[in-house]
Short mmCIF file of N, CA and C in Angstrom, two decimals:
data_model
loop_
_atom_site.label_atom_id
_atom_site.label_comp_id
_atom_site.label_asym_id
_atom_site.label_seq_id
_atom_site.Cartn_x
_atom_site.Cartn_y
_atom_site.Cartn_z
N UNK A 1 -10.74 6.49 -20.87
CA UNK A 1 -10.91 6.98 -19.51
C UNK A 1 -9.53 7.01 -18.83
N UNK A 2 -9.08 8.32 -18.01
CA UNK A 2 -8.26 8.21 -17.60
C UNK A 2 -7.69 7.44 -16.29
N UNK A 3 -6.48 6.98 -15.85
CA UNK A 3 -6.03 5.77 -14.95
C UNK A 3 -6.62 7.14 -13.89
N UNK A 4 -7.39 5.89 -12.58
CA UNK A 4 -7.00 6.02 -10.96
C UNK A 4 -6.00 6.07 -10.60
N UNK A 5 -5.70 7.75 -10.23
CA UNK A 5 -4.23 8.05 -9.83
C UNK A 5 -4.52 7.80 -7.88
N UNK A 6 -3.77 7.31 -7.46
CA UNK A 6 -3.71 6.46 -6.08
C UNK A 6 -2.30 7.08 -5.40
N UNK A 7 -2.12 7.01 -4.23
CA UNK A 7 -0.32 6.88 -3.58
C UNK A 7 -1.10 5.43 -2.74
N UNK A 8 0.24 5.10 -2.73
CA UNK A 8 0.27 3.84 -1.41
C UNK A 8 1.57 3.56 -0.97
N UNK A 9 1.50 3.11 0.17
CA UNK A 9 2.20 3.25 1.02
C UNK A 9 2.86 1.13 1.19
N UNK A 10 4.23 1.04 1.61
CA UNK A 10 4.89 -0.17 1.67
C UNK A 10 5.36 0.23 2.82
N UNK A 11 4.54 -0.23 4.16
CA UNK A 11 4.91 -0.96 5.81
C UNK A 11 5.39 -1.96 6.18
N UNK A 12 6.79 -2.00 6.46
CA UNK A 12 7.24 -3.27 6.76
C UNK A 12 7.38 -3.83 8.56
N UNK A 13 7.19 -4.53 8.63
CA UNK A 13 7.12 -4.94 10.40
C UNK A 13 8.97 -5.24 10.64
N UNK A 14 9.42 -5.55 12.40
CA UNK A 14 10.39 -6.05 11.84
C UNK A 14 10.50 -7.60 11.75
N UNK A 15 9.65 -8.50 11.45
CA UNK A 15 10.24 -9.62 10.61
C UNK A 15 10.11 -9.35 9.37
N UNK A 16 10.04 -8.30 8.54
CA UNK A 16 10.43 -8.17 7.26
C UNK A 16 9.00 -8.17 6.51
N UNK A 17 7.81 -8.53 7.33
CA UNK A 17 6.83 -9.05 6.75
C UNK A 17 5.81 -7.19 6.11
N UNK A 18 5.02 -7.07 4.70
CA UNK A 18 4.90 -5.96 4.61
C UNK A 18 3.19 -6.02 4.64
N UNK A 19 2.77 -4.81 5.35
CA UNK A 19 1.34 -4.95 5.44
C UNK A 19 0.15 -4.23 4.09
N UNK A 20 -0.66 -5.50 4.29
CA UNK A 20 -1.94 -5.11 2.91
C UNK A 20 -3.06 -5.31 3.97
N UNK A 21 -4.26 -4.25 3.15
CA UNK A 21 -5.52 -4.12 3.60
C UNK A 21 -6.59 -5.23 2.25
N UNK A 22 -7.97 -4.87 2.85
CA UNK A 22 -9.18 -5.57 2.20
C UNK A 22 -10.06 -4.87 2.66
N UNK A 23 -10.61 -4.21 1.61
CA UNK A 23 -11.68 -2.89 1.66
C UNK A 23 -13.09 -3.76 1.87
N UNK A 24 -13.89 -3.71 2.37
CA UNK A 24 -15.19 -3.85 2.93
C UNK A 24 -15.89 -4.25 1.25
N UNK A 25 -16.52 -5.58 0.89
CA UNK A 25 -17.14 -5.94 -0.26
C UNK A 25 -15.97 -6.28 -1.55
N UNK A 26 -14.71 -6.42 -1.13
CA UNK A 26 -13.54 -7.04 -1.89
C UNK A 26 -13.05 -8.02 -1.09
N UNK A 27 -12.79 -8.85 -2.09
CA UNK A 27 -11.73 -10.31 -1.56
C UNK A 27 -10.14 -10.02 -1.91
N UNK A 28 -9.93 -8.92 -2.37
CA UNK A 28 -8.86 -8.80 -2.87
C UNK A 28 -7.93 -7.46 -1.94
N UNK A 29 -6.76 -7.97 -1.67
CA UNK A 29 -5.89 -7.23 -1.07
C UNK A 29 -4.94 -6.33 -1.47
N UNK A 30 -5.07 -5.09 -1.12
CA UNK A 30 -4.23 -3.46 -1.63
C UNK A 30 -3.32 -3.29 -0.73
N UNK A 31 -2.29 -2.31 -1.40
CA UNK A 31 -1.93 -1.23 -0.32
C UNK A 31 -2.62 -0.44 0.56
N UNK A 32 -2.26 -0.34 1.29
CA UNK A 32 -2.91 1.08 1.92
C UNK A 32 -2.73 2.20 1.49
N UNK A 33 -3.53 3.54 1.11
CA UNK A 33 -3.00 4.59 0.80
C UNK A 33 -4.77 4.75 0.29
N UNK A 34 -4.41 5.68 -1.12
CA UNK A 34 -5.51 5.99 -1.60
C UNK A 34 -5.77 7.42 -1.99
N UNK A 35 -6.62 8.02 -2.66
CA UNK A 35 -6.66 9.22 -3.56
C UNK A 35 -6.00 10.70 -3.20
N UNK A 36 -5.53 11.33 -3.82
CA UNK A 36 -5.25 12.57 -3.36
C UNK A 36 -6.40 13.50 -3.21
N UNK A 37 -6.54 14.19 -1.97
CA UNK A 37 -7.59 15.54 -2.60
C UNK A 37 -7.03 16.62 -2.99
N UNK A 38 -7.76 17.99 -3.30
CA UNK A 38 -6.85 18.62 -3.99
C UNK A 38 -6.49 19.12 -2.81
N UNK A 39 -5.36 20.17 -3.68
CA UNK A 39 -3.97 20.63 -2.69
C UNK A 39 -3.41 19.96 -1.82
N UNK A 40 -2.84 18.60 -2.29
CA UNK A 40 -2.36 17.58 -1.20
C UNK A 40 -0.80 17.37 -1.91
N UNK A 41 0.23 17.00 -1.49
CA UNK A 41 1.30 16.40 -2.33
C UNK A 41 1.32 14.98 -1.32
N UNK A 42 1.88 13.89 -2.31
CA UNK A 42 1.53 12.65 -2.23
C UNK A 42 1.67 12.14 -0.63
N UNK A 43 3.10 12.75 0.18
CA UNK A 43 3.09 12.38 1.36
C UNK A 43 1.59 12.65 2.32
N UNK A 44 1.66 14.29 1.93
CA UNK A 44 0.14 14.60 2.75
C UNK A 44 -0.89 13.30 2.51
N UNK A 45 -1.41 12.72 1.49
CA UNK A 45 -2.65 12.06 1.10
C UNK A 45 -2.15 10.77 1.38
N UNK A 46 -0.65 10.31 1.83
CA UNK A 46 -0.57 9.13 2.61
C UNK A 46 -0.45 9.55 4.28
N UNK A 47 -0.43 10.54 4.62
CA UNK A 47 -0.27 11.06 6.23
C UNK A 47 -1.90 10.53 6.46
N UNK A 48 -2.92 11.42 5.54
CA UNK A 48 -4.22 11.42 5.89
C UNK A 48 -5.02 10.02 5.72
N UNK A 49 -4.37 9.22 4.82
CA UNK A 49 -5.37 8.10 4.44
C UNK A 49 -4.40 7.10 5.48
N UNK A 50 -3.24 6.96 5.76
CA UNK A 50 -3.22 5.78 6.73
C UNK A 50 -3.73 6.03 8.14
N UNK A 51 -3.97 7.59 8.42
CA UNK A 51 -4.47 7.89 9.94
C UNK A 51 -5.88 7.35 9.45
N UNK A 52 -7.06 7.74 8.82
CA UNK A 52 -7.90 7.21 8.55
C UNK A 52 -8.62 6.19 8.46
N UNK A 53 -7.64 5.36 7.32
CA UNK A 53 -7.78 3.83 7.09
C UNK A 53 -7.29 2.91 8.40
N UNK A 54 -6.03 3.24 9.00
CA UNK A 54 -5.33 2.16 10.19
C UNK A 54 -5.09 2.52 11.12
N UNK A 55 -5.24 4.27 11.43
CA UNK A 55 -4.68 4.81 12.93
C UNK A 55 -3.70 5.30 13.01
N UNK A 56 -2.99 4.86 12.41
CA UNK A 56 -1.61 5.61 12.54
C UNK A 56 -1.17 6.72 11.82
N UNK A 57 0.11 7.10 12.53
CA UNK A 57 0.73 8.23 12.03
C UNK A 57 1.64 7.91 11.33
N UNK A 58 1.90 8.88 10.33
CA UNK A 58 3.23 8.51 9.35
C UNK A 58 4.44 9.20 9.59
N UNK A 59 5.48 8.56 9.67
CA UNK A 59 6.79 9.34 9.75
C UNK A 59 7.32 9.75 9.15
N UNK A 60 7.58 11.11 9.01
CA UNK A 60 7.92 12.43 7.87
C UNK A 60 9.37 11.11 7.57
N UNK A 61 10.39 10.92 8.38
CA UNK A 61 11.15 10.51 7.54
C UNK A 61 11.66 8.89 8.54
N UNK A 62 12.42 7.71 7.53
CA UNK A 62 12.68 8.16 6.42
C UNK A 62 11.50 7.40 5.50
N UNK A 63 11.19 8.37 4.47
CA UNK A 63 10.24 8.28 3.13
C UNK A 63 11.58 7.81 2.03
N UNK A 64 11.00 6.36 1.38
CA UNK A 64 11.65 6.14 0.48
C UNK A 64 10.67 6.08 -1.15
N UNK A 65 10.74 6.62 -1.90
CA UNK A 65 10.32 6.40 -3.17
C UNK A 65 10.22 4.64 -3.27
N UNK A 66 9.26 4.10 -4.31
CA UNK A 66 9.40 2.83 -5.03
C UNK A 66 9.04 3.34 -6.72
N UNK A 67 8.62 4.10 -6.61
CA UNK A 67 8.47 4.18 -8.16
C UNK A 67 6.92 4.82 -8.39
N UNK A 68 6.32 4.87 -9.43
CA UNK A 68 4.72 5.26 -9.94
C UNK A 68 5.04 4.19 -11.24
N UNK A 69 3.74 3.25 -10.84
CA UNK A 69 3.50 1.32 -11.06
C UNK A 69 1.38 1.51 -11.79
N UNK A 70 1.47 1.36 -12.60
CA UNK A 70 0.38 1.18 -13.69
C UNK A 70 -0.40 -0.60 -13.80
N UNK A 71 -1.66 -0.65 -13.58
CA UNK A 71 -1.94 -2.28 -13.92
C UNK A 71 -3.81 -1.94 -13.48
N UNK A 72 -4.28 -3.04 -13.44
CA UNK A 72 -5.56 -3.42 -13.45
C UNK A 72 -6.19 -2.77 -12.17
N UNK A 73 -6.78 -1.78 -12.21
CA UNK A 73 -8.15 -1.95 -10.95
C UNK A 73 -8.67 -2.98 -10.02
N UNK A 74 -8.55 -3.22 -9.16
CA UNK A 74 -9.63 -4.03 -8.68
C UNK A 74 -10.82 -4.29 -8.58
N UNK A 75 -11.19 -2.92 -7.94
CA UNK A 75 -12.41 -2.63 -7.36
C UNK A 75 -13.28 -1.92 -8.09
N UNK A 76 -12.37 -1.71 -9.52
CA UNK A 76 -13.70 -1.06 -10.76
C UNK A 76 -12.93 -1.42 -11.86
N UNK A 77 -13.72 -2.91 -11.96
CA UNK A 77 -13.84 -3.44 -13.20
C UNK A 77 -13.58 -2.59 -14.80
N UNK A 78 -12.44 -2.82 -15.51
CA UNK A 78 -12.23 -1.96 -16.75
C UNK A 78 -11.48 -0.82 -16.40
N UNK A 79 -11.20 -0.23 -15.61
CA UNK A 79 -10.29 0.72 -15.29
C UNK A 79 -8.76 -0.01 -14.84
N UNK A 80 -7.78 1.15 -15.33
CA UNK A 80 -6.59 1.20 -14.89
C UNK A 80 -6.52 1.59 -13.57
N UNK A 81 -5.40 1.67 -12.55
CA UNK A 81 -5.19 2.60 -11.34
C UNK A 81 -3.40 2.60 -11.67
N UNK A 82 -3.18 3.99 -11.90
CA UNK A 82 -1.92 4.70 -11.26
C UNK A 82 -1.56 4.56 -9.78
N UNK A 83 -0.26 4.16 -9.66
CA UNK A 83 0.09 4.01 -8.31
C UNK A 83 1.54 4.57 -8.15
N UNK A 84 1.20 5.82 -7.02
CA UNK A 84 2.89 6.22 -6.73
C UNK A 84 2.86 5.64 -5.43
N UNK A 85 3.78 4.87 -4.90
CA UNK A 85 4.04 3.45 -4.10
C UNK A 85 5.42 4.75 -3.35
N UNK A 86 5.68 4.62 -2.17
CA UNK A 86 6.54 5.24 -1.46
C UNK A 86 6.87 3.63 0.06
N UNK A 87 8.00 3.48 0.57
CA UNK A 87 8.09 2.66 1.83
C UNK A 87 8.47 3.70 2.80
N UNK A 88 7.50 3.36 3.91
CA UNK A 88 7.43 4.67 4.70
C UNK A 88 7.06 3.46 6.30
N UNK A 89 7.39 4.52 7.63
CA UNK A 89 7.42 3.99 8.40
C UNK A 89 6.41 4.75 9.64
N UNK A 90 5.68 4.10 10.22
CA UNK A 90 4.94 4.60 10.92
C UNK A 90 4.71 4.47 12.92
N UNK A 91 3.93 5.24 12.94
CA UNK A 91 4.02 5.03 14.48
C UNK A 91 2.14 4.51 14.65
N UNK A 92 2.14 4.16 15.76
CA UNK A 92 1.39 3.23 16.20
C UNK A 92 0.80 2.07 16.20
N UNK A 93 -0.02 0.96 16.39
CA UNK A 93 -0.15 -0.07 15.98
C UNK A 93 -1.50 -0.06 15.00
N UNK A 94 -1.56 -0.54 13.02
CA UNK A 94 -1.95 -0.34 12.71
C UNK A 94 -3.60 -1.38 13.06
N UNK A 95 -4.79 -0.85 12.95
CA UNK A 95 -6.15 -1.65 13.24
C UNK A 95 -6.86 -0.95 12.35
N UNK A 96 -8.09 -1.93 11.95
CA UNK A 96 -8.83 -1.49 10.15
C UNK A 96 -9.91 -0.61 10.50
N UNK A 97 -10.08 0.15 9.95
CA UNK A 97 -11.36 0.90 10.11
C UNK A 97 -11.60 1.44 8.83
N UNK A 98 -12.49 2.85 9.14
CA UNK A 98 -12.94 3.31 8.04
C UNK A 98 -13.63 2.38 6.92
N UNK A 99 -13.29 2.25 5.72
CA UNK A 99 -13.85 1.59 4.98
C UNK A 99 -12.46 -0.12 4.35
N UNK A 100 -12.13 -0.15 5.50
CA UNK A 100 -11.25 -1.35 5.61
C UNK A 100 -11.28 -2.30 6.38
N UNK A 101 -11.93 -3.79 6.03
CA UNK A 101 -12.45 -4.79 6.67
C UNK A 101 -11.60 -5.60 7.46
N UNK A 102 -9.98 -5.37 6.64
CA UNK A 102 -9.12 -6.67 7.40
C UNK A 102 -7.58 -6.08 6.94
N UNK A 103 -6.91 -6.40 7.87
CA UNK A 103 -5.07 -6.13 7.35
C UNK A 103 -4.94 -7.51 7.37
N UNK A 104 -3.71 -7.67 6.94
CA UNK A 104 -3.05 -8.83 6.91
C UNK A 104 -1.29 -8.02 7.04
N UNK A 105 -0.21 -9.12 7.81
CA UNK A 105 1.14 -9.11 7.70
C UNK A 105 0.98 -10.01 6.77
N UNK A 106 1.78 -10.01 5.32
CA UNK A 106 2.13 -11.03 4.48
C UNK A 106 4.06 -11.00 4.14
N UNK A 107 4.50 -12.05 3.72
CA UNK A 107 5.92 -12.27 3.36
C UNK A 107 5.66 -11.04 1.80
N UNK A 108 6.91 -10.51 1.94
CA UNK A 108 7.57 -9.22 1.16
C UNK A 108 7.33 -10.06 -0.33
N UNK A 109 8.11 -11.51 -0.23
CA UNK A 109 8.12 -12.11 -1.50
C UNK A 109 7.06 -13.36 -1.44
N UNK A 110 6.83 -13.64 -2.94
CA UNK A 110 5.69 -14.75 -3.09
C UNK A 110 6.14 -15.92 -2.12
N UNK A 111 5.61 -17.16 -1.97
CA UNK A 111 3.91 -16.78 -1.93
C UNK A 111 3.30 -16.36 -0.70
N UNK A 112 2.59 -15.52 -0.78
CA UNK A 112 2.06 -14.22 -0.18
C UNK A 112 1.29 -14.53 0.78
N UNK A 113 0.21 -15.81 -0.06
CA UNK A 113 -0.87 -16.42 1.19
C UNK A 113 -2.29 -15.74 1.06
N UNK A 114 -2.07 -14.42 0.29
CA UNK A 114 -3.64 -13.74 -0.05
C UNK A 114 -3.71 -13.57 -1.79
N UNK A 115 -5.00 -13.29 -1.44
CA UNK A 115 -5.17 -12.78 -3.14
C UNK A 115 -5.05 -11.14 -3.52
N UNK A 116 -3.47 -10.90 -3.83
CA UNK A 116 -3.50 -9.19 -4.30
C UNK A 116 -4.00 -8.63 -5.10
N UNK A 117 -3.73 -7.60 -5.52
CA UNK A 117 -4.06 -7.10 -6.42
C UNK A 117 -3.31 -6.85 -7.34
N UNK A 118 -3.34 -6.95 -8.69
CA UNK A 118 -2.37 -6.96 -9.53
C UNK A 118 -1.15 -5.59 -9.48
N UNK A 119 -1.63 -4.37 -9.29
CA UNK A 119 -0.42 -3.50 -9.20
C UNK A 119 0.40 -3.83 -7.64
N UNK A 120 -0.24 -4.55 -6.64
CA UNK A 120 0.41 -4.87 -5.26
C UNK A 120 1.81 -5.92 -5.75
N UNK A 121 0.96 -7.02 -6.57
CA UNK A 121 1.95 -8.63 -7.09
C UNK A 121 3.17 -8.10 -7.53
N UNK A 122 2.40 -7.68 -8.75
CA UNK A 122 3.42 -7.53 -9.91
C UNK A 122 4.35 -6.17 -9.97
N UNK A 123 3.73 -5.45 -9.20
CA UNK A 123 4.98 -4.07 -9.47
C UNK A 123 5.39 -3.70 -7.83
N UNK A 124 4.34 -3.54 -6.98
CA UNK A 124 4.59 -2.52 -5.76
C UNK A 124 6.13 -3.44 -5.09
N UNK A 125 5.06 -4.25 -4.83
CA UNK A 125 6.08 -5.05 -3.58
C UNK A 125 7.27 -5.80 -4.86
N UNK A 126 7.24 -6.17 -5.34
CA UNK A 126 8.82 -6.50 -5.92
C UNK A 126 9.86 -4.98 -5.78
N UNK A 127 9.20 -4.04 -6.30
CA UNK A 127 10.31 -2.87 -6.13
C UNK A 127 10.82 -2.01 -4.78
N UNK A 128 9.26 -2.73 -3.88
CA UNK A 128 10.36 -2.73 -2.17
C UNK A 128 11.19 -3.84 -2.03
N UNK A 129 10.98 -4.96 -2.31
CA UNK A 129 11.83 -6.40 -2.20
C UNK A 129 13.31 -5.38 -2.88
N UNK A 130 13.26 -5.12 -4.08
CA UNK A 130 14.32 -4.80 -4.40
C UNK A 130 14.94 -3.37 -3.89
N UNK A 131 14.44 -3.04 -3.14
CA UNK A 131 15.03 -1.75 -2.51
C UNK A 131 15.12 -1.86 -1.28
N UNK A 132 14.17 -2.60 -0.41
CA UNK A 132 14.47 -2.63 1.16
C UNK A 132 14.74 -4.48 1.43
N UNK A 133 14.20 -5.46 0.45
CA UNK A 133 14.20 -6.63 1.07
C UNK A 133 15.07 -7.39 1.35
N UNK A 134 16.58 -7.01 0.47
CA UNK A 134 17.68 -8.06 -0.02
C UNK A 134 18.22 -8.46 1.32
N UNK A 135 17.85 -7.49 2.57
CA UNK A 135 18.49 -7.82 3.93
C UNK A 135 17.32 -8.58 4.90
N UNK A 136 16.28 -8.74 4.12
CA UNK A 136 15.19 -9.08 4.80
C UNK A 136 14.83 -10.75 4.99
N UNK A 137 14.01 -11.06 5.98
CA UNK A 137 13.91 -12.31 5.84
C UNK A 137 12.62 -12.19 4.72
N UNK A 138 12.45 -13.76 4.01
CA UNK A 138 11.38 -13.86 3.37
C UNK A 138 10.97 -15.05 2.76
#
């Protein structure tokens, strides 16, 4: 079966701290972002899913790449999820809706204080740490 291809998005506040969601019937904490529909390129399907998911708007620039990060599903057991991860900056103050129960501000680097999700731990947020954090508190 092929991987859940995903974008998500890396929000940082300014104490450095970067924000994760918790989808409604998970204990476990994601990025924000989420599927492309068609005819979308990845920024579009993070413009639409953080207005959706948190309210806000996304700022065309500046958009920084983190990479496209491969690991365990959460939320469907036995599947992979593809993740193209971008740090991007937004306007308004983000609040959960849609099908998102709770945000959290967490520290950029361990320990985190929640339970992530394995492509969040192990790939997303280390490759913003290493691209936006080295000036950051943490």
């Amino acid at each position: 079966m092929p991987p859940i291809r995903i974008v998500t998005a890396v929000i940082l506040d300014d104490a450095g701290r970067v924000l994760v969601v918790r989808k409604h019937g998970s204990d476990t904490f994601i990025q924000p972002g989420g599927k492309r529909e068609p005819g979308e390129d990845a920024l579009r399907t993070l413009a639409r899913e953080l207005h959706e998911e948190l309210g806000v708007t996304l700022r065309q620039a500046p958009v920084r790449a983190l990479g496209r990060f491969e690991d365990d599903a959460v939320n469907e057991p036995g599947r992979r999820v593809q993740g193209e991860s971008f740090l991007v900056q937004v306007d308004g103050t983000p609040h959960a809706q849609a099908e998102i129960a709770e945000l959290a501000w967490i520290p950029l680097r361990p320990p985190h204080g929640v339970k992530l999700a394995p492509l969040s731990e192990r790939h997303v947020l280390p490759a913003a740490w290493r691209l936006a954090g080295a000036g950051q508190p943490g």
